[in-house]
Amino acid sequence: PDAWDVAAVRRDFPILERRVHGHPLAYLDNAATTQKPQAVLDALDHYYRHDNANVHRGVHALAERATVAFEAARESARRFLNAGSTREIVFVRGTTEAINLVASSFGGGFAEGDEVILTAMEHHANIVPWQLLRERTGIVLRVLPITPDGELDLDALPGLFSPRTRLLSVVHVSNALGTINPVRELVAAARAHDVPVLLDGAQAVPHLRVDVQALDCDFYAFSGHKLFGPTGIGVLYGRERLLEAMPPYQGGGEMIRTVSFEQTTYAGLPHRFEAGTPDIAGAIGLGRAIEYLEALDRDAAEAYEQRLLAYATECLTQVPGLRIIGQARDKVALISFVMDGVHPHDMGTILDRRGLAVRAGHHCAMPVMTWYGLPATSRASMAFYNTPEEIDRLAAALQYAREMLA
Ligand SMILES: Cc1ncc(COP(=O)(O)O)c(CNc2co[nH]c2=O)c1O
């Protein structure tokens, strides 16, 4: 019997009752953003209805309540990542801003000729910030290749380290391929060269438990909207020792202690990296999403998703002319695919007309598409509220597309 009651979980997500083009919505685009449980929607409404005020330094009741709720969300994020201290939890807009913050503040100290190791599997959010840093500082980017199955070519990793290597920045789970990278192995390899590691956790956190102390990584980034929380809020975990030595990312209120035209002193961690009025409601919503996840049986959810991935892989493999892109041994419930004779955008439209929401395109991972010689793929990305029936509808629609267009 299923330890995972998907019908009960689906009742937590109002939007899943929607119909699209006259069909029940089958939302299979979770890698782009996830849907939100009622508890998160209630938390956002409750905050604005009962507790809204600006945070920190407030001397009135509402400001105190808002500050307590905001900092409680930070504690939830700390607990979720098992960070050692809330001083290591910086609220950002999302994974993109988290990586830009590290590139700008931590990378700002890099010298011409210093090296950053990336991989060919990265999302643009973990490529372009390093290219912007390269333009400013003259650093060198080294790229770890991937294999035809969509795994990192680990044999090539040792040769990429040099005495000039300053950082290894790598995706934990690929949004284009679904690959789960062996991040503990990657951190151990970097540690052997005394090189810090940033992990892009955007696609990992909705599927896997993350323990930054066990991983021994130096930075970990994720977005609230991939974790059943609001958009516009995310978290950068930074090892306290490193954050303490980093200059501020942005200047303004909240991040200062004293300001004069002669000299300004900065706030301590983590507020030094949080200039301006934060996304208070977003942080509270994220904290609520984390509590929602913590109340679930995460082992059962992971096992359910893996069964769904196996079923979907079996169903799609049987569709004539369909090729799955990314066959790593360790994957989250995400399948990229192409079909001979049907462009992914046409495929997306056909599926949409049947209420099936998938993503078509390069998924902000153009180097991955280039590696496979493809302009784009279709991508079905599942969460623990998707069902085998939705996979059956997807497979039937793919068969239809094949008969109509190929
Ligand atoms: C691996 C990875 N890194 C970084 C990001 C950027 O996150 P953001 O700052 O919250 O936008 C994404 C978002 N990935 C996707 C966004 O839309 N479709 C996707 O696959 C991602 O999948």
PDB file of N, CA and C and ligand atoms in Angstrom, residues 29 31-33 93-99 121-126 171-176 200-204 222-226 232-233 334 359 363-364 379, ligand 1:
ATOM      1  N   ASP A  29       5.265  21.183 -14.530  1.00  0.00           N
ATOM      2  CA  ASP A  29       6.329  22.163 -14.774  1.00  0.00           C
ATOM      3  C   ASP A  29       6.925  22.637 -13.454  1.00  0.00           C
ATOM      4  N   ALA A  31       9.780  22.173 -12.072  1.00  0.00           N
ATOM      5  CA  ALA A  31      11.167  22.679 -12.044  1.00  0.00           C
ATOM      6  C   ALA A  31      11.193  24.169 -12.336  1.00  0.00           C
ATOM      7  N   ALA A  32      10.144  24.686 -12.992  1.00  0.00           N
ATOM      8  CA  ALA A  32      10.073  26.132 -13.264  1.00  0.00           C
ATOM      9  C   ALA A  32       9.602  26.859 -12.027  1.00  0.00           C
ATOM     10  N   THR A  33       8.520  26.387 -11.442  1.00  0.00           N
ATOM     11  CA  THR A  33       8.077  26.836 -10.130  1.00  0.00           C
ATOM     12  C   THR A  33       7.046  25.825  -9.617  1.00  0.00           C
ATOM     13  N   ARG A  93      16.668  37.386  -3.131  1.00  0.00           N
ATOM     14  CA  ARG A  93      15.466  37.237  -3.975  1.00  0.00           C
ATOM     15  C   ARG A  93      15.300  35.796  -4.457  1.00  0.00           C
ATOM     16  N   GLY A  94      16.418  35.115  -4.619  1.00  0.00           N
ATOM     17  CA  GLY A  94      16.341  33.736  -5.103  1.00  0.00           C
ATOM     18  C   GLY A  94      17.743  33.230  -5.399  1.00  0.00           C
ATOM     19  N   THR A  95      17.839  32.086  -6.034  1.00  0.00           N
ATOM     20  CA  THR A  95      19.136  31.461  -6.325  1.00  0.00           C
ATOM     21  C   THR A  95      20.016  32.377  -7.156  1.00  0.00           C
ATOM     22  N   THR A  96      19.387  33.053  -8.111  1.00  0.00           N
ATOM     23  CA  THR A  96      20.172  33.942  -8.985  1.00  0.00           C
ATOM     24  C   THR A  96      20.856  35.030  -8.174  1.00  0.00           C
ATOM     25  N   GLU A  97      20.094  35.686  -7.276  1.00  0.00           N
ATOM     26  CA  GLU A  97      20.720  36.754  -6.487  1.00  0.00           C
ATOM     27  C   GLU A  97      21.753  36.191  -5.525  1.00  0.00           C
ATOM     28  N   ALA A  98      21.488  35.002  -4.996  1.00  0.00           N
ATOM     29  CA  ALA A  98      22.444  34.384  -4.066  1.00  0.00           C
ATOM     30  C   ALA A  98      23.795  34.198  -4.732  1.00  0.00           C
ATOM     31  N   ILE A  99      23.776  33.697  -5.965  1.00  0.00           N
ATOM     32  CA  ILE A  99      25.041  33.432  -6.667  1.00  0.00           C
ATOM     33  C   ILE A  99      25.707  34.750  -7.079  1.00  0.00           C
ATOM     34  N   MET A 121      26.937  21.594 -16.952  1.00  0.00           N
ATOM     35  CA  MET A 121      25.543  21.301 -16.595  1.00  0.00           C
ATOM     36  C   MET A 121      24.845  22.511 -15.952  1.00  0.00           C
ATOM     37  N   GLU A 122      25.568  23.615 -15.817  1.00  0.00           N
ATOM     38  CA  GLU A 122      25.044  24.717 -15.017  1.00  0.00           C
ATOM     39  C   GLU A 122      23.882  25.445 -15.672  1.00  0.00           C
ATOM     40  N   HIS A 123      23.023  25.975 -14.832  1.00  0.00           N
ATOM     41  CA  HIS A 123      21.990  26.943 -15.191  1.00  0.00           C
ATOM     42  C   HIS A 123      22.689  28.287 -15.414  1.00  0.00           C
ATOM     43  N   HIS A 124      22.109  29.136 -16.247  1.00  0.00           N
ATOM     44  CA  HIS A 124      22.744  30.429 -16.546  1.00  0.00           C
ATOM     45  C   HIS A 124      23.002  31.239 -15.274  1.00  0.00           C
ATOM     46  N   ALA A 125      22.225  30.997 -14.239  1.00  0.00           N
ATOM     47  CA  ALA A 125      22.397  31.718 -12.962  1.00  0.00           C
ATOM     48  C   ALA A 125      23.728  31.384 -12.315  1.00  0.00           C
ATOM     49  N   ASN A 126      24.351  30.265 -12.721  1.00  0.00           N
ATOM     50  CA  ASN A 126      25.658  29.896 -12.190  1.00  0.00           C
ATOM     51  C   ASN A 126      26.706  29.904 -13.292  1.00  0.00           C
ATOM     52  N   VAL A 171      26.106  22.824  -9.711  1.00  0.00           N
ATOM     53  CA  VAL A 171      24.676  22.604  -9.466  1.00  0.00           C
ATOM     54  C   VAL A 171      24.488  21.285  -8.727  1.00  0.00           C
ATOM     55  N   HIS A 172      23.616  21.276  -7.731  1.00  0.00           N
ATOM     56  CA  HIS A 172      23.350  20.055  -6.965  1.00  0.00           C
ATOM     57  C   HIS A 172      22.476  19.111  -7.795  1.00  0.00           C
ATOM     58  N   VAL A 173      21.408  19.671  -8.386  1.00  0.00           N
ATOM     59  CA  VAL A 173      20.521  18.888  -9.265  1.00  0.00           C
ATOM     60  C   VAL A 173      20.259  19.713 -10.528  1.00  0.00           C
ATOM     61  N   SER A 174      20.427  19.086 -11.685  1.00  0.00           N
ATOM     62  CA  SER A 174      20.271  19.805 -12.955  1.00  0.00           C
ATOM     63  C   SER A 174      18.791  20.034 -13.287  1.00  0.00           C
ATOM     64  N   ASN A 175      18.449  21.261 -13.665  1.00  0.00           N
ATOM     65  CA  ASN A 175      17.056  21.564 -14.034  1.00  0.00           C
ATOM     66  C   ASN A 175      16.755  21.122 -15.455  1.00  0.00           C
ATOM     67  N   ALA A 176      17.810  20.834 -16.237  1.00  0.00           N
ATOM     68  CA  ALA A 176      17.588  20.444 -17.638  1.00  0.00           C
ATOM     69  C   ALA A 176      17.602  18.926 -17.803  1.00  0.00           C
ATOM     70  N   ASP A 200      24.555  25.099  -6.031  1.00  0.00           N
ATOM     71  CA  ASP A 200      23.290  25.682  -6.490  1.00  0.00           C
ATOM     72  C   ASP A 200      22.214  24.637  -6.206  1.00  0.00           C
ATOM     73  N   GLY A 201      21.410  24.915  -5.171  1.00  0.00           N
ATOM     74  CA  GLY A 201      20.450  23.928  -4.690  1.00  0.00           C
ATOM     75  C   GLY A 201      19.027  24.146  -5.158  1.00  0.00           C
ATOM     76  N   ALA A 202      18.838  25.000  -6.179  1.00  0.00           N
ATOM     77  CA  ALA A 202      17.481  25.394  -6.598  1.00  0.00           C
ATOM     78  C   ALA A 202      16.589  24.183  -6.853  1.00  0.00           C
ATOM     79  N   GLN A 203      17.110  23.156  -7.530  1.00  0.00           N
ATOM     80  CA  GLN A 203      16.298  22.006  -7.902  1.00  0.00           C
ATOM     81  C   GLN A 203      16.418  20.845  -6.908  1.00  0.00           C
ATOM     82  N   ALA A 204      17.342  20.997  -5.971  1.00  0.00           N
ATOM     83  CA  ALA A 204      17.547  19.910  -5.009  1.00  0.00           C
ATOM     84  C   ALA A 204      16.554  19.998  -3.848  1.00  0.00           C
ATOM     85  N   PHE A 222      19.247  28.579  -2.657  1.00  0.00           N
ATOM     86  CA  PHE A 222      17.983  28.058  -3.187  1.00  0.00           C
ATOM     87  C   PHE A 222      16.924  29.149  -3.236  1.00  0.00           C
ATOM     88  N   SER A 223      15.838  28.875  -3.977  1.00  0.00           N
ATOM     89  CA  SER A 223      14.739  29.830  -4.172  1.00  0.00           C
ATOM     90  C   SER A 223      13.488  29.312  -3.485  1.00  0.00           C
ATOM     91  N   GLY A 224      12.756  30.214  -2.854  1.00  0.00           N
ATOM     92  CA  GLY A 224      11.529  29.813  -2.174  1.00  0.00           C
ATOM     93  C   GLY A 224      10.492  29.253  -3.120  1.00  0.00           C
ATOM     94  N   HIS A 225      10.419  29.789  -4.352  1.00  0.00           N
ATOM     95  CA  HIS A 225       9.307  29.400  -5.238  1.00  0.00           C
ATOM     96  C   HIS A 225       9.478  27.996  -5.773  1.00  0.00           C
ATOM     97  N   LYS A 226      10.681  27.406  -5.650  1.00  0.00           N
ATOM     98  CA  LYS A 226      10.880  26.009  -6.071  1.00  0.00           C
ATOM     99  C   LYS A 226      10.547  25.046  -4.943  1.00  0.00           C
ATOM    100  N   GLY A 232      10.417  35.509  -5.291  1.00  0.00           N
ATOM    101  CA  GLY A 232      11.047  36.732  -4.823  1.00  0.00           C
ATOM    102  C   GLY A 232      11.741  36.590  -3.485  1.00  0.00           C
ATOM    103  N   ILE A 233      11.754  35.382  -2.932  1.00  0.00           N
ATOM    104  CA  ILE A 233      12.469  35.143  -1.674  1.00  0.00           C
ATOM    105  C   ILE A 233      13.300  33.890  -1.852  1.00  0.00           C
ATOM    106  N   LEU A 334      12.239  14.262 -13.013  1.00  0.00           N
ATOM    107  CA  LEU A 334      12.258  15.239 -14.107  1.00  0.00           C
ATOM    108  C   LEU A 334      12.722  14.515 -15.360  1.00  0.00           C
ATOM    109  N   ARG A 359       7.368  22.357 -19.821  1.00  0.00           N
ATOM    110  CA  ARG A 359       8.217  23.455 -20.289  1.00  0.00           C
ATOM    111  C   ARG A 359       8.916  23.039 -21.570  1.00  0.00           C
ATOM    112  N   HIS A 363      15.740  25.945 -21.159  1.00  0.00           N
ATOM    113  CA  HIS A 363      15.711  25.820 -19.692  1.00  0.00           C
ATOM    114  C   HIS A 363      16.854  26.595 -19.028  1.00  0.00           C
ATOM    115  N   CYS A 364      17.260  27.704 -19.641  1.00  0.00           N
ATOM    116  CA  CYS A 364      18.386  28.506 -19.114  1.00  0.00           C
ATOM    117  C   CYS A 364      19.618  27.631 -18.891  1.00  0.00           C
ATOM    118  N   ARG A 379      10.238  19.347 -21.300  1.00  0.00           N
ATOM    119  CA  ARG A 379      10.614  18.897 -19.966  1.00  0.00           C
ATOM    120  C   ARG A 379       9.370  18.725 -19.100  1.00  0.00           C
TER     121      ARG A 379
HETATM  122  C1  LIG B   1      19.461  24.826 -11.213  1.00  0.00           C
HETATM  123  C2  LIG B   1      18.894  26.224 -11.162  1.00  0.00           C
HETATM  124  N1  LIG B   1      19.682  27.236 -10.733  1.00  0.00           N
HETATM  125  C3  LIG B   1      19.219  28.509 -10.652  1.00  0.00           C
HETATM  126  C4  LIG B   1      17.923  28.813 -11.022  1.00  0.00           C
HETATM  127  C5  LIG B   1      17.448  30.246 -10.906  1.00  0.00           C
HETATM  128  O1  LIG B   1      16.469  30.305  -9.896  1.00  0.00           O
HETATM  129  P1  LIG B   1      15.679  31.690  -9.704  1.00  0.00           P
HETATM  130  O2  LIG B   1      16.696  32.700  -9.269  1.00  0.00           O
HETATM  131  O3  LIG B   1      14.639  31.396  -8.625  1.00  0.00           O
HETATM  132  O4  LIG B   1      15.062  32.003 -11.036  1.00  0.00           O
HETATM  133  C6  LIG B   1      17.073  27.793 -11.488  1.00  0.00           C
HETATM  134  C7  LIG B   1      15.657  28.132 -11.937  1.00  0.00           C
HETATM  135  N2  LIG B   1      15.210  27.224 -12.971  1.00  0.00           N
HETATM  136  C8  LIG B   1      14.149  27.484 -13.741  1.00  0.00           C
HETATM  137  C9  LIG B   1      13.369  28.574 -13.786  1.00  0.00           C
HETATM  138  O5  LIG B   1      12.396  28.324 -14.745  1.00  0.00           O
HETATM  139  N3  LIG B   1      12.584  27.092 -15.305  1.00  0.00           N
HETATM  140  C10 LIG B   1      13.659  26.537 -14.691  1.00  0.00           C
HETATM  141  O6  LIG B   1      14.114  25.427 -14.935  1.00  0.00           O
HETATM  142  C11 LIG B   1      17.564  26.475 -11.551  1.00  0.00           C
HETATM  143  O7  LIG B   1      16.788  25.458 -11.977  1.00  0.00           O
END
